[in-house]
XYZ file of C-alpha atoms in Angstrom:
481
model
C -0.106 -0.041 0.077
C 1.571 3.343 -1.075
C 0.913 6.797 -0.293
C 1.977 9.109 -2.996
C 0.827 12.508 -1.543
C 3.478 14.939 -0.578
C 2.532 15.782 2.935
C 4.390 13.351 5.081
C 1.406 13.501 7.455
C -0.399 10.387 6.634
C -1.445 7.342 8.776
C 1.888 6.095 10.301
C 0.460 2.512 10.073
C 0.983 2.888 6.233
C 3.645 0.616 4.612
C 5.008 3.532 2.512
C 4.505 7.160 2.887
C 5.919 9.683 0.291
C 7.767 12.468 2.393
C 9.370 14.781 -0.286
C 10.270 14.178 -3.850
C 12.089 10.587 -3.977
C 12.199 10.511 -0.102
C 9.937 7.835 1.468
C 9.150 6.351 4.752
C 9.035 2.540 4.343
C 7.231 0.859 7.184
C 7.313 -2.563 6.007
C 8.610 -3.509 9.393
C 6.565 -1.364 11.824
C 8.869 -1.458 14.406
C 11.966 -0.470 12.320
C 10.822 1.833 9.401
C 13.432 2.979 6.837
C 13.876 6.226 5.142
C 14.228 5.623 1.238
C 15.741 7.952 -1.142
C 15.784 7.073 -4.740
C 15.142 3.539 -4.025
C 18.220 3.179 -1.566
C 17.857 2.984 2.248
C 19.645 5.985 3.709
C 18.485 5.817 7.407
C 16.229 4.017 9.833
C 14.529 4.303 13.162
C 14.071 1.481 15.402
C 11.603 1.216 18.443
C 13.551 -0.815 21.312
C 10.632 -1.328 23.440
C 9.984 -3.315 25.700
C 13.857 -3.590 26.569
C 14.542 0.112 26.195
C 12.031 2.918 26.088
C 13.690 4.863 23.302
C 14.114 5.017 19.484
C 17.692 4.149 17.890
C 18.697 6.111 14.880
C 20.829 4.568 12.363
C 22.399 5.318 8.901
C 22.052 2.594 6.325
C 24.919 1.523 3.974
C 25.171 -1.200 1.209
C 21.420 -1.291 0.367
C 20.560 -1.741 4.049
C 22.892 -4.624 4.615
C 25.075 -2.399 7.037
C 23.982 0.361 9.382
C 25.742 2.437 12.112
C 23.984 4.309 15.089
C 24.352 7.756 15.047
C 21.985 8.861 18.010
C 25.113 10.257 19.733
C 25.400 12.728 16.793
C 21.800 13.613 15.999
C 22.888 16.166 13.310
C 24.244 13.443 11.208
C 20.618 12.834 9.864
C 20.242 16.687 9.251
C 23.441 16.801 7.304
C 22.175 13.728 5.307
C 18.940 15.354 4.430
C 20.701 18.580 3.512
C 22.850 16.767 1.035
C 20.059 14.611 -0.588
C 17.822 17.856 -0.696
C 20.671 19.993 -2.316
C 21.320 17.371 -4.863
C 17.763 17.781 -6.126
C 17.796 21.559 -5.678
C 14.966 21.284 -3.336
C 13.819 22.938 -0.112
C 16.107 21.387 2.607
C 13.850 22.768 5.496
C 10.817 21.235 3.793
C 12.550 17.775 3.979
C 13.496 18.095 7.496
C 10.076 19.191 8.566
C 8.414 16.137 6.746
C 10.824 13.621 8.127
C 10.398 15.261 11.775
C 6.496 15.162 11.313
C 6.576 11.379 10.205
C 8.850 10.486 13.165
C 6.731 12.148 15.825
C 3.624 10.337 14.430
C 5.396 7.063 14.292
C 6.926 7.400 17.901
C 3.409 8.213 19.204
C 2.035 5.225 17.591
C 4.679 3.184 19.423
C 3.726 4.791 22.714
C 6.883 6.801 23.144
C 5.643 10.227 23.909
C 7.929 13.179 24.589
C 8.001 16.894 25.449
C 8.548 18.234 22.079
C 8.298 21.948 21.432
C 7.022 23.182 17.815
C 10.460 24.977 17.577
C 12.388 22.023 18.245
C 14.625 20.992 15.534
C 14.878 17.527 13.768
C 18.095 16.815 15.532
C 16.744 17.670 18.880
C 13.665 15.502 18.222
C 16.165 12.686 17.473
C 18.084 13.254 20.661
C 14.841 13.360 22.806
C 13.469 10.203 21.194
C 16.819 8.525 21.630
C 17.513 9.296 25.224
C 14.692 9.227 27.935
C 16.802 11.573 30.278
C 16.995 13.978 27.659
C 13.328 14.013 27.247
C 13.018 14.424 30.896
C 15.178 17.464 30.797
C 13.136 18.840 27.678
C 10.027 18.423 29.777
C 11.547 20.851 32.297
C 12.527 23.406 29.645
C 16.188 22.302 28.917
C 17.203 22.116 25.239
C 18.693 18.921 24.105
C 22.576 18.736 23.738
C 24.136 18.940 20.251
C 25.788 15.516 20.742
C 25.943 12.925 23.448
C 29.209 12.290 25.109
C 30.024 8.387 25.055
C 30.628 8.544 28.809
C 27.099 10.058 29.532
C 25.328 7.540 27.189
C 24.871 4.709 29.737
C 23.212 7.360 31.979
C 21.000 9.020 29.327
C 19.509 5.945 27.871
C 17.977 4.971 31.178
C 14.268 5.131 31.550
C 14.446 7.138 34.797
C 16.995 8.688 37.211
C 17.070 5.689 39.611
C 17.960 3.277 36.758
C 20.442 5.801 35.484
C 22.074 6.109 38.873
C 22.340 2.363 39.191
C 23.827 2.021 35.785
C 26.890 4.090 36.763
C 27.082 4.121 40.469
C 25.907 0.453 41.362
C 25.155 -0.259 45.027
C 26.077 3.514 45.755
C 22.969 4.635 43.914
C 21.087 5.847 46.965
C 17.815 7.966 46.642
C 19.800 11.141 47.354
C 22.088 10.019 44.584
C 19.272 9.550 42.106
C 17.630 12.976 42.921
C 20.980 14.726 42.619
C 21.551 13.186 39.310
C 18.256 14.251 37.887
C 18.620 17.932 39.287
C 22.257 18.159 37.908
C 21.214 17.583 34.609
C 18.908 20.808 34.825
C 20.750 23.889 35.923
C 18.639 26.647 37.226
C 20.059 29.143 34.582
C 21.367 26.710 31.672
C 19.988 26.883 28.320
C 21.079 23.292 27.725
C 21.852 20.212 29.572
C 24.525 20.275 32.293
C 26.702 17.208 32.072
C 29.964 18.441 33.972
C 28.730 17.343 37.506
C 27.844 13.819 36.012
C 31.366 13.741 34.431
C 33.235 14.289 37.621
C 30.785 11.966 39.693
C 31.528 9.178 37.257
C 35.502 9.847 37.570
C 35.205 9.486 41.527
C 36.989 6.433 42.694
C 35.007 3.272 43.743
C 35.695 4.211 47.415
C 33.855 7.235 47.240
C 30.347 7.051 49.177
C 26.965 7.856 48.031
C 26.997 11.095 49.928
C 30.354 12.094 48.270
C 28.919 11.404 44.877
C 25.680 13.308 45.726
C 27.963 16.213 46.811
C 29.620 16.401 43.642
C 26.329 16.128 41.479
C 24.806 18.976 43.550
C 27.869 21.199 43.433
C 27.903 24.541 41.849
C 29.142 24.627 38.182
C 30.265 27.247 35.464
C 28.029 27.553 32.424
C 30.125 25.081 30.598
C 29.530 24.850 26.696
C 29.648 21.563 24.883
C 33.190 22.151 23.839
C 34.199 22.136 27.510
C 32.964 18.601 28.170
C 35.798 16.196 28.676
C 36.423 13.548 26.092
C 36.480 9.924 26.884
C 40.076 9.767 27.093
C 40.216 13.004 29.366
C 37.766 11.381 31.699
C 39.927 8.172 31.801
C 42.843 10.223 32.923
C 40.925 12.156 35.507
C 39.432 8.935 37.042
C 42.970 7.346 36.999
C 44.229 10.513 38.852
C 41.177 10.423 41.253
C 41.860 6.871 42.053
C 45.423 7.945 43.312
C 44.566 10.769 45.448
C 41.523 9.243 47.323
C 37.758 9.944 47.428
C 37.869 13.108 49.771
C 40.759 14.803 47.905
C 39.004 13.841 44.551
C 35.691 15.345 45.539
C 37.231 18.622 46.817
C 39.313 18.972 43.606
C 36.081 18.113 41.489
C 34.015 20.675 43.304
C 36.467 23.391 42.663
C 37.198 22.408 38.882
C 33.441 22.443 38.087
C 33.321 26.076 38.816
C 36.028 27.024 36.233
C 34.901 27.289 32.721
C 37.978 25.562 31.265
C 38.477 23.539 34.394
C 37.888 19.902 32.943
C 40.592 20.399 30.279
C 42.850 21.955 32.708
C 42.510 19.131 35.359
C 42.934 16.574 32.672
C 46.029 17.993 31.388
C 47.491 18.205 34.968
C 46.509 14.610 35.774
C 48.553 13.387 32.988
C 51.514 14.137 35.117
C 50.129 12.966 38.488
C 51.490 9.324 38.620
C 55.042 10.387 38.064
C 54.554 13.381 40.450
C 53.301 11.317 43.244
C 56.118 8.768 42.692
C 58.921 11.538 43.241
C 56.950 14.079 45.414
C 58.039 14.135 49.035
C 54.922 16.088 50.207
C 51.313 15.240 50.277
C 49.323 15.794 47.178
C 47.920 19.195 46.590
C 44.031 19.407 47.008
C 43.688 22.743 45.454
C 43.753 23.241 41.585
C 46.209 26.236 41.781
C 48.413 24.335 44.166
C 48.269 21.215 41.739
C 49.187 23.483 38.849
C 52.115 24.924 40.544
C 53.366 21.389 41.742
C 53.065 20.055 38.340
C 54.867 23.086 36.820
C 57.831 22.778 39.120
C 57.796 19.001 38.586
C 57.843 19.241 34.835
C 59.945 22.262 34.150
C 62.678 21.436 36.737
C 64.115 18.445 34.668
C 64.310 20.631 31.640
C 66.372 23.522 33.567
C 68.631 21.057 35.135
C 69.305 19.405 31.609
C 69.865 23.015 30.162
C 72.466 23.714 32.800
C 74.188 20.276 32.408
C 74.510 21.067 28.701
C 75.690 24.532 29.360
C 77.696 24.586 32.503
C 79.415 27.978 31.707
C 77.202 30.899 31.432
C 76.958 31.975 27.844
C 77.308 35.833 27.142
C 74.226 37.620 26.426
C 73.133 38.137 22.645
C 73.198 41.566 21.556
C 69.789 42.638 20.603
C 68.957 43.049 16.927
C 67.224 46.154 16.189
C 63.969 45.658 14.526
C 63.451 47.123 11.018
C 61.319 50.221 10.992
C 57.559 49.463 10.718
C 55.434 51.478 8.330
C 52.021 52.805 9.791
C 49.199 50.295 9.346
C 47.495 51.957 6.349
C 50.719 52.393 4.458
C 51.936 48.795 5.181
C 48.780 47.441 4.060
C 48.857 49.489 0.915
C 52.372 48.382 0.191
C 51.394 44.668 0.629
C 48.503 45.085 -1.847
C 50.737 46.691 -4.246
C 53.284 43.967 -3.896
C 50.552 41.275 -4.702
C 49.411 40.769 -1.219
C 46.389 38.339 -1.267
C 43.162 39.322 0.263
C 41.498 36.707 2.679
C 38.001 35.341 2.824
C 35.127 37.800 3.037
C 31.434 36.963 3.822
C 29.198 38.126 0.991
C 26.671 40.307 2.437
C 27.883 39.685 6.038
C 29.804 41.349 8.550
C 32.936 39.158 9.204
C 35.932 40.874 8.070
C 39.013 38.621 7.460
C 42.017 40.574 6.124
C 45.333 39.145 5.598
C 47.492 42.014 6.380
C 47.805 43.388 9.902
C 45.767 46.664 10.292
C 48.212 47.875 13.030
C 51.679 47.064 13.959
C 52.206 45.511 17.337
C 55.602 47.144 17.786
C 59.018 45.542 17.701
C 59.676 41.985 19.320
C 60.613 42.056 22.751
C 62.152 39.284 24.663
C 59.500 37.085 26.509
C 59.998 35.991 29.889
C 59.364 32.178 30.438
C 56.328 30.822 32.228
C 54.078 33.940 32.126
C 50.472 32.751 31.646
C 47.669 34.641 29.909
C 44.514 35.617 31.830
C 41.334 35.773 29.855
C 37.931 37.137 30.558
C 35.099 34.574 30.737
C 33.552 36.098 27.484
C 36.777 35.125 25.646
C 37.194 31.628 27.269
C 33.924 30.881 25.529
C 35.729 30.652 22.301
C 38.201 28.172 23.565
C 37.599 24.721 22.118
C 34.754 25.638 19.997
C 34.281 23.056 17.088
C 33.084 22.945 13.630
C 33.677 19.477 11.920
C 37.344 18.753 12.117
C 38.331 22.255 13.104
C 38.581 23.743 16.341
C 39.510 27.257 18.172
C 42.097 27.462 21.014
C 43.592 30.374 23.045
C 47.227 30.384 23.816
C 47.754 29.572 27.458
C 51.266 31.432 27.782
C 53.638 33.616 26.033
C 55.850 30.537 25.354
C 52.938 28.772 23.680
C 52.173 31.899 21.544
C 55.978 31.966 20.411
C 55.694 28.357 19.621
C 52.629 28.942 17.237
C 54.514 31.712 15.652
C 57.344 29.229 14.935
C 55.128 26.562 13.610
C 53.176 29.168 11.252
C 56.141 31.180 10.255
C 54.621 34.400 11.295
C 54.763 37.228 13.569
C 52.637 35.653 16.315
C 55.175 36.381 18.952
C 55.160 39.979 18.481
C 51.571 40.113 20.085
C 52.444 38.640 23.407
C 52.485 42.037 25.031
C 49.154 43.050 23.339
C 47.484 39.562 24.360
C 48.752 39.951 27.995
C 47.218 43.483 28.128
C 43.947 42.606 26.667
C 44.601 44.705 23.687
C 44.193 41.813 21.184
C 42.889 38.321 21.207
C 44.755 35.735 19.278
C 43.582 32.163 18.486
C 44.850 29.175 16.851
C 42.747 27.275 14.276
C 43.345 23.578 14.558
C 42.434 20.811 12.095
C 42.188 17.739 14.052
C 45.214 18.194 16.221
C 47.426 20.347 13.804
C 47.706 24.078 13.913
C 46.762 25.584 10.619
C 46.024 29.111 11.019
C 46.050 32.152 13.350
C 43.090 34.634 13.938
C 43.216 37.808 15.830
C 39.895 39.462 17.123
C 39.428 42.877 18.319
C 39.054 43.035 22.259
C 35.252 43.659 22.058
C 34.909 40.396 19.937
C 33.019 42.175 17.343
C 35.692 42.176 14.588
C 38.303 39.932 12.929
C 41.413 41.755 12.317
C 43.553 38.894 10.764
C 42.927 35.453 9.724
C 46.049 33.839 7.975
C 47.634 30.410 7.510
C 51.473 29.494 7.657
C 53.674 32.405 5.960
C 50.638 34.687 6.076
C 48.917 32.909 3.193
C 45.130 33.086 2.508
C 43.278 30.442 4.631
C 41.557 27.668 2.596
C 37.897 27.538 1.877
C 37.282 24.828 4.366
C 39.059 26.874 7.088
C 37.126 30.229 6.077
C 33.669 28.352 6.307
C 34.825 26.697 9.655
C 35.759 29.958 11.338
C 32.688 31.729 10.022
C 30.560 28.756 11.426
C 32.039 28.894 14.758
C 31.967 32.608 15.179
C 28.412 32.818 13.926
C 27.335 30.154 16.568
C 29.320 32.056 19.389
C 27.817 35.555 18.264
C 31.310 36.828 17.474
C 32.402 38.983 14.495
C 30.479 41.269 12.367
C 28.470 42.786 15.210
């Protein structure tokens, strides 16, 4: 029985429903309908009742002989529909609306009802249907997360908070822990789900009591964006470190770290050194984050300094300062670069994001940078750290030495901006593709304009890099006013 109407709102019990153009909903298996495009399966949705009260979302390959569950990345289906609709030169939004409508009709037929708002996107609907605790948070006005961290998946797939607590804490899942877990997912001021307390509670050592777990789940937390969530590897490193320092010290360190925007990544970086630090540390392990940072810095840097002294037992004479060449005023330098064939970087047609190649001002002559001087950033600037778009991500330099290293890696004048960054007169970021630094960006202090955006040797960024930067700045509300 086929329905060739173009509504996508027909009876969900029909075997086949036409959604848009060559996009069909095939419900031959009523518990596992398949989205068909041009005669080929491209996606499917499976009702997991009665074992699990949720819907599994999958991508279909090889004519339906292979599939991959993509519920942890609900945007995958959105990107798939966008590509299919654009290949037909059709309205992408209409395709998404049709599939969203049919998915909600079918899930209601299955008996899986959720608190969906009319403005919720297809990706948010998939997240709510796939993870019951995400649906619970949505019923309290909290938006679903853009992705589901793998370490949070066993919790969010549970049907209710008590089952979720038992899944990760076992016999320590008291009633207080279950209540604290449900409350921790919904911050009183958050726009999206709060997962940092859950991450730190999962990382606590097995010796931590139920009250210690509940205290961490109930602890105050900064408004962490998804890019601040720890990865699976980072959480493993933190869990290993917590196992070394004990339950009470771990809880104290977790409660402090949760209140810092970049705390999870900072703690994970410190915990990497903890086993070796404790093996050679003749004092008790620090219980405050700042003290731990100092101990790790002393432990990591001391062997380097000793090796340098051993390699250079006699003090070397100081090098004479090399005078910097005179720097032309910014407009003159820019005009000269253009006349010499300087390339113009990406620009947003009709938009306000300005991405010039040549500096609009001269930072001054390079000056000697003392080692170990950390940069301090406002919280509005720290929001940018770790933002991602596909394989690209934005990173702030932690210190003058790191900014100098970036300048060497990209063969440009980044080190000249150390003083400006330290004085908050300039904001410099590194653009990474996967783990490789590929470009540098300079923003104005008010975060309303991009001064510079260049690759190595001040070359024009590739289109993928320009698109990634524009996407991240647009989502963060930065650049172009």
